[in-house]
mmCIF file with all atom_site columns, C-alpha atoms in Angstrom:
data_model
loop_
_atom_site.group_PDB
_atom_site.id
_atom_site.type_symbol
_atom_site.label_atom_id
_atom_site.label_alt_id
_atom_site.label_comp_id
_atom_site.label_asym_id
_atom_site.label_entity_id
_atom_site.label_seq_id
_atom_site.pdbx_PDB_ins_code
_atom_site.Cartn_x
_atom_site.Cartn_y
_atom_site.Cartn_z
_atom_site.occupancy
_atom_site.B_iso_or_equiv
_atom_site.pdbx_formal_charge
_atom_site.auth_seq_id
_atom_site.auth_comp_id
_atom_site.auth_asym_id
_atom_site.auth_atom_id
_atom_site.pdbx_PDB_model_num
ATOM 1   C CA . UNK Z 1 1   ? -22.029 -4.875  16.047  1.00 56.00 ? 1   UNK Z CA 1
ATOM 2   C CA . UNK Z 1 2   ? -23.764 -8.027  15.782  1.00 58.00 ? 2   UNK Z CA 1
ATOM 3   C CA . UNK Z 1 3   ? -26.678 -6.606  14.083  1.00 64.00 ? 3   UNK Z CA 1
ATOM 4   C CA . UNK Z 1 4   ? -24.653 -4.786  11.199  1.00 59.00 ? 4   UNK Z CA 1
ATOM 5   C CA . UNK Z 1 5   ? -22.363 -8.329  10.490  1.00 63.00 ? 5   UNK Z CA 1
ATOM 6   C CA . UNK Z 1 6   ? -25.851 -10.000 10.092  1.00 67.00 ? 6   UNK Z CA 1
ATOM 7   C CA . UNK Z 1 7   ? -26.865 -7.253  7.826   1.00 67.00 ? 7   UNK Z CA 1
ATOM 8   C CA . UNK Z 1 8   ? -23.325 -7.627  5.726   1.00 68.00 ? 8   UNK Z CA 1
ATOM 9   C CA . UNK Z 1 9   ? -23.688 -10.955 6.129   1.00 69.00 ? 9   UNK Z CA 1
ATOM 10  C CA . UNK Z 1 10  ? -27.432 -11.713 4.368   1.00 72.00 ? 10  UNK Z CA 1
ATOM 11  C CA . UNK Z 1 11  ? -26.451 -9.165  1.816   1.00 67.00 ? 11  UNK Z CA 1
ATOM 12  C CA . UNK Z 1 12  ? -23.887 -10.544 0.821   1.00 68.00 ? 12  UNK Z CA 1
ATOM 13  C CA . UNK Z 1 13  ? -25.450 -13.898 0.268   1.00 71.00 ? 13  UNK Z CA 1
ATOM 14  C CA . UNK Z 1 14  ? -28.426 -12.175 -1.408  1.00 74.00 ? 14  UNK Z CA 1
ATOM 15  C CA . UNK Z 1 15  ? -26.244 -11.245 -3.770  1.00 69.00 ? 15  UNK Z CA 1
ATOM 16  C CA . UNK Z 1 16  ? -24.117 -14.295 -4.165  1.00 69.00 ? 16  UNK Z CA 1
ATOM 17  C CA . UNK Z 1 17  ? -27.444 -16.279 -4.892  1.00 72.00 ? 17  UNK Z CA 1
ATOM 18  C CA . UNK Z 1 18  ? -28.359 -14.054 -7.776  1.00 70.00 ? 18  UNK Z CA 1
ATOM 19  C CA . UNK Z 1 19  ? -24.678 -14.195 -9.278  1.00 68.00 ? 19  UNK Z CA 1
ATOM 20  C CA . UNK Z 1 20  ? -25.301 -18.244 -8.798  1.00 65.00 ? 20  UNK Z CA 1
ATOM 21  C CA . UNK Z 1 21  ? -28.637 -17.940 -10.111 1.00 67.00 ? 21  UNK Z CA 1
ATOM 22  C CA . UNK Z 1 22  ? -27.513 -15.338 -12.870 1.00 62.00 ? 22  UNK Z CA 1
ATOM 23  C CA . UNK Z 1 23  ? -24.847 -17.490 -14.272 1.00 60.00 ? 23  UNK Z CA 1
ATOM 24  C CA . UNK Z 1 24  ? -27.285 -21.158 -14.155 1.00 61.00 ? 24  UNK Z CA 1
ATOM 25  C CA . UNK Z 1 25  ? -29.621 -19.108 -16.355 1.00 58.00 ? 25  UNK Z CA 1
ATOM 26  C CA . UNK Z 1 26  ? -27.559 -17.016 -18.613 1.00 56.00 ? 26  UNK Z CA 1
ATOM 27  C CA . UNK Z 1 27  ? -28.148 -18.459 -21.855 1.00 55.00 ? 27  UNK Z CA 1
ATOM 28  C CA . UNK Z 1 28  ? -31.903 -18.476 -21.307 1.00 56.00 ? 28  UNK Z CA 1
ATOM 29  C CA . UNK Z 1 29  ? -32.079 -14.592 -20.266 1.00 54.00 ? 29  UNK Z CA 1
ATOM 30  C CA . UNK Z 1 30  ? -32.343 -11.772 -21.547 1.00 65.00 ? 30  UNK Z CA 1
ATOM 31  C CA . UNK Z 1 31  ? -29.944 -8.666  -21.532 1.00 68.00 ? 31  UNK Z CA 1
ATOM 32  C CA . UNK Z 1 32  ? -32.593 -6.968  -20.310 1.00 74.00 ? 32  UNK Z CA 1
ATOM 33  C CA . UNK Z 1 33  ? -33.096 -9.789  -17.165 1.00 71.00 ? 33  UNK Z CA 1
ATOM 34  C CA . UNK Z 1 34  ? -28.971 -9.258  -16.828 1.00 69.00 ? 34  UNK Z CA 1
ATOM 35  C CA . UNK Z 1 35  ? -29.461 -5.454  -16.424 1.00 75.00 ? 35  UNK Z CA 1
ATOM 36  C CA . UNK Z 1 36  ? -32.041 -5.945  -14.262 1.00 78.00 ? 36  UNK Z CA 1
ATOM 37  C CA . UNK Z 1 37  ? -30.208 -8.091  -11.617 1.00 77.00 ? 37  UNK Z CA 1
ATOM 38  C CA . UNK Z 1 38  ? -26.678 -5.733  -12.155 1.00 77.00 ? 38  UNK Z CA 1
ATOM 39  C CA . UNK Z 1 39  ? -28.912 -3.210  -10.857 1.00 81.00 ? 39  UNK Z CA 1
ATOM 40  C CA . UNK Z 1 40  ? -30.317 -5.058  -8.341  1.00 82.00 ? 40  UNK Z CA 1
ATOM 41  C CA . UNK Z 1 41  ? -26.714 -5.987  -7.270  1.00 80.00 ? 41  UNK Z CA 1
ATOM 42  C CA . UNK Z 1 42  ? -25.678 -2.386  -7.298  1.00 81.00 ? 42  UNK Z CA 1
ATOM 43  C CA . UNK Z 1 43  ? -27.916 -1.250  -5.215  1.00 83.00 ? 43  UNK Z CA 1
ATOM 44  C CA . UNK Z 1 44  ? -27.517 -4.238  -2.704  1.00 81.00 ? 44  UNK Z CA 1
ATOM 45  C CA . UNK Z 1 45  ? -23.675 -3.193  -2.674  1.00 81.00 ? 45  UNK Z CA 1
ATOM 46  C CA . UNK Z 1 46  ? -25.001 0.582   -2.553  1.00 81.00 ? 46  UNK Z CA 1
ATOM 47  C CA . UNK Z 1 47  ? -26.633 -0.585  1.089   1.00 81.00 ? 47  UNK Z CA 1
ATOM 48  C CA . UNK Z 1 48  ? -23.564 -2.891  1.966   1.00 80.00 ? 48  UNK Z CA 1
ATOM 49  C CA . UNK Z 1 49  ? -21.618 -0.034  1.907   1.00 80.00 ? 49  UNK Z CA 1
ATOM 50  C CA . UNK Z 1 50  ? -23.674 2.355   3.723   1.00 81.00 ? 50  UNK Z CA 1
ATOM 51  C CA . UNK Z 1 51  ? -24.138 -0.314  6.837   1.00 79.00 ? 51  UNK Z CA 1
ATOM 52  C CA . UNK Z 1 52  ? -20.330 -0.587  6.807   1.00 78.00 ? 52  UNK Z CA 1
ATOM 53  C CA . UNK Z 1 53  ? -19.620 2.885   6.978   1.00 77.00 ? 53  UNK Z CA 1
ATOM 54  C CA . UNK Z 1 54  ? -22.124 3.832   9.508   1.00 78.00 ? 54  UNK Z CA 1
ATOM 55  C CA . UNK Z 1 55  ? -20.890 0.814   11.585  1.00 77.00 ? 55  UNK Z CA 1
ATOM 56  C CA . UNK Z 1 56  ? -17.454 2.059   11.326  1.00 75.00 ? 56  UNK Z CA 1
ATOM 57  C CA . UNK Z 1 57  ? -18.131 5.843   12.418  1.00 78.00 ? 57  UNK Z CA 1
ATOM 58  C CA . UNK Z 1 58  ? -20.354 4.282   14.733  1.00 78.00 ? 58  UNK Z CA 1
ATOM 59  C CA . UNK Z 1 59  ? -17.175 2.945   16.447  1.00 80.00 ? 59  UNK Z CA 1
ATOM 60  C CA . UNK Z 1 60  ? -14.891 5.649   15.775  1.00 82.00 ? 60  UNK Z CA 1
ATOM 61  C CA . UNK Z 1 61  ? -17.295 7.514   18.280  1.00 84.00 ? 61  UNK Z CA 1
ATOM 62  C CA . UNK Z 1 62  ? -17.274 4.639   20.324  1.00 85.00 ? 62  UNK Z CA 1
ATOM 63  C CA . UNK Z 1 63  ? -13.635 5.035   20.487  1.00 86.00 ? 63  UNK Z CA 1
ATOM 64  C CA . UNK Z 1 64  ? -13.578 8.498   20.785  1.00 86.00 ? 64  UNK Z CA 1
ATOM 65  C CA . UNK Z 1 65  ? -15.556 8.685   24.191  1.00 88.00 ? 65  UNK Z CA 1
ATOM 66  C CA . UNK Z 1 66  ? -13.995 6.035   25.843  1.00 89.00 ? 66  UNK Z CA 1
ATOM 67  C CA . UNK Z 1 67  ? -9.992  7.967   25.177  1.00 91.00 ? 67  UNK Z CA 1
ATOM 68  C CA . UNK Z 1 68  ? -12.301 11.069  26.678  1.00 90.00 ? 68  UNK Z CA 1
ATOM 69  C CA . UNK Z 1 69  ? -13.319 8.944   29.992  1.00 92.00 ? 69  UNK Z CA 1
ATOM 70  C CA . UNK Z 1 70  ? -9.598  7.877   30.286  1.00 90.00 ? 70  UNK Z CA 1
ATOM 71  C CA . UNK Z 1 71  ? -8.143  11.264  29.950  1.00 90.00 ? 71  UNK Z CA 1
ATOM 72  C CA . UNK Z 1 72  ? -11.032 12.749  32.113  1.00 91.00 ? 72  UNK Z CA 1
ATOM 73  C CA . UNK Z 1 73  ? -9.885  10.173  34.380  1.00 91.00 ? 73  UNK Z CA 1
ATOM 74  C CA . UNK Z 1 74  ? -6.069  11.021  34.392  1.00 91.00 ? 74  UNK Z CA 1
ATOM 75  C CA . UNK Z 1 75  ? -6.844  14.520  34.990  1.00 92.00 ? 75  UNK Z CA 1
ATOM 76  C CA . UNK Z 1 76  ? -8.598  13.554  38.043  1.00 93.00 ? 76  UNK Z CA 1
ATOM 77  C CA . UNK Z 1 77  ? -5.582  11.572  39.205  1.00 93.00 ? 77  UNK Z CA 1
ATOM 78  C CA . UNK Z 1 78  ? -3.185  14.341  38.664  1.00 92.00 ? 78  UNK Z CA 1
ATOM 79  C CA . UNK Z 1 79  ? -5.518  16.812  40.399  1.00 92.00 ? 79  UNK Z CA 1
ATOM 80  C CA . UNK Z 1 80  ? -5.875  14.495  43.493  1.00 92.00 ? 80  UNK Z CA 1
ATOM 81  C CA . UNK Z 1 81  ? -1.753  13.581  43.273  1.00 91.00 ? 81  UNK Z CA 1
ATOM 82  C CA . UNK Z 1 82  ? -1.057  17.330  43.098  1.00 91.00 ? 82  UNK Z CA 1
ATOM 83  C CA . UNK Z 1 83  ? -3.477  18.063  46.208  1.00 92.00 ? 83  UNK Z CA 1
ATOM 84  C CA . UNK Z 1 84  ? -1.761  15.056  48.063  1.00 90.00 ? 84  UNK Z CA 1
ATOM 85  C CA . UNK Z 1 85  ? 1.952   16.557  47.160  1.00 88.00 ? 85  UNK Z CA 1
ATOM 86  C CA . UNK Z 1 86  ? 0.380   20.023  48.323  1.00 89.00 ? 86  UNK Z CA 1
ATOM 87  C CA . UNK Z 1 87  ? -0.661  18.674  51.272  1.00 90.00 ? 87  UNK Z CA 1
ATOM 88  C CA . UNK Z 1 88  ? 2.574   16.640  52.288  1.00 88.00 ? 88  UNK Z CA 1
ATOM 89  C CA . UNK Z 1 89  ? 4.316   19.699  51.495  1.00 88.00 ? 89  UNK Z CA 1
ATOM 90  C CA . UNK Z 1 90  ? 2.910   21.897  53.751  1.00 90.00 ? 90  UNK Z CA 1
ATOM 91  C CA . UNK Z 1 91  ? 2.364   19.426  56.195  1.00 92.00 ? 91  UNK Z CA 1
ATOM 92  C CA . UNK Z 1 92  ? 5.981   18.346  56.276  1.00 90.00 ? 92  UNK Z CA 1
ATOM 93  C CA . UNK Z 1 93  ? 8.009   21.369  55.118  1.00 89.00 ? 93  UNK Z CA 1
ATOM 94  C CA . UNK Z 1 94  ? 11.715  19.998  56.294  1.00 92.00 ? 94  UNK Z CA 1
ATOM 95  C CA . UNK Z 1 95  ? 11.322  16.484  54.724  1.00 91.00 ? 95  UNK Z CA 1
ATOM 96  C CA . UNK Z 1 96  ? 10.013  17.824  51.994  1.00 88.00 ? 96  UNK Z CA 1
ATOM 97  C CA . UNK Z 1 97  ? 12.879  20.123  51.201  1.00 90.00 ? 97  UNK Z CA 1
ATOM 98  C CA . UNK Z 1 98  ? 15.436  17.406  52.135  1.00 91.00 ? 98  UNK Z CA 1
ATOM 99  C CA . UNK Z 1 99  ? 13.503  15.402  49.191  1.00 90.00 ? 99  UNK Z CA 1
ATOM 100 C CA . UNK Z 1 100 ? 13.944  17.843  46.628  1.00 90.00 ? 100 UNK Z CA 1
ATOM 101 C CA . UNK Z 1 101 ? 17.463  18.316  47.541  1.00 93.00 ? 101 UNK Z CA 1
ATOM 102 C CA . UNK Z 1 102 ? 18.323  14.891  47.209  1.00 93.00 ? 102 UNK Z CA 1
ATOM 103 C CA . UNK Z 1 103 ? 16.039  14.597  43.936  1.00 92.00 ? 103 UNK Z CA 1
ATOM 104 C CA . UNK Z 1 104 ? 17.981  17.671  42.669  1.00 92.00 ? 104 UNK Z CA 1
ATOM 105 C CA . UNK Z 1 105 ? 21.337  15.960  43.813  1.00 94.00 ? 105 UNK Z CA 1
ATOM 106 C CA . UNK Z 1 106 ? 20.821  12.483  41.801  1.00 95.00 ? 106 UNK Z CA 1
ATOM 107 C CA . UNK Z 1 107 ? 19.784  14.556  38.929  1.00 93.00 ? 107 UNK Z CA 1
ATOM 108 C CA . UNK Z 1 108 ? 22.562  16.849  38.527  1.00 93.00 ? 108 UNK Z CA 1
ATOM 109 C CA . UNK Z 1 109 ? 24.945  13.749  39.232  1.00 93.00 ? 109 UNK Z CA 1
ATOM 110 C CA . UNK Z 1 110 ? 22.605  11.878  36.502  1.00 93.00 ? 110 UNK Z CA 1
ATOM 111 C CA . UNK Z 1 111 ? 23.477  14.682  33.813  1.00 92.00 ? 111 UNK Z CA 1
ATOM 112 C CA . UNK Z 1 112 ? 27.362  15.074  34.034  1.00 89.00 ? 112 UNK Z CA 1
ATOM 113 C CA . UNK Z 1 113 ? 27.469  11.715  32.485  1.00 76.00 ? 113 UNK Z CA 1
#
């Protein structure tokens, strides 16, 4: 990241310099000196461009593997809640009826209103 801002960054002052330069001297030079440095300038933006793409997909993949980690991560979670629930479940069979009973009771009172 801090590589590709100091590459944007001495580009663009390349370029500024020979605009500054450019305009000091442009009643001494010659059209063909003018195209010469418009070129020059194109292809410096031609670059600037490039480094600021490549640093963007650069962290669009960033971005990309770190959402993959977190939902890699949630899926763990829900595997190991689902093996805990399993677990109480069978461990506790009574209680865990008398649970969903009450769960079902608060949501049937929750959705006559």
């Amino acid at each position: 990241m801090v590589q590709a801002s100091n590459t944007i960054k001495s580009v663009a002052d390349e370029a500024a310099e020979r605009i500054d330069s450019n305009l000091s001297t442009a009643g001494a030079a010659s059209s063909e000196d003018v195209q010469a440095e418009l070129e020059q300038l194109r292809r410096d933006l031609a670059a600037l461009t490039q480094t600021v793409a490549s640093y963007g997909s650069g962290k669009i993949r960033e971005a990309g593997d770190v959402s993959r980690e977190y939902v890699d991560s949630a899926r763990e979670q829900l595997r190991n809640a689902e093996q805990d629930i399993e677990a109480y479940v069978h461990a506790k069979p009574f209680q865990s009826l008398a649970i969903a009973a009450g769960v079902g009771y608060v949501l049937a009172l929750l959705s006559r209103r």
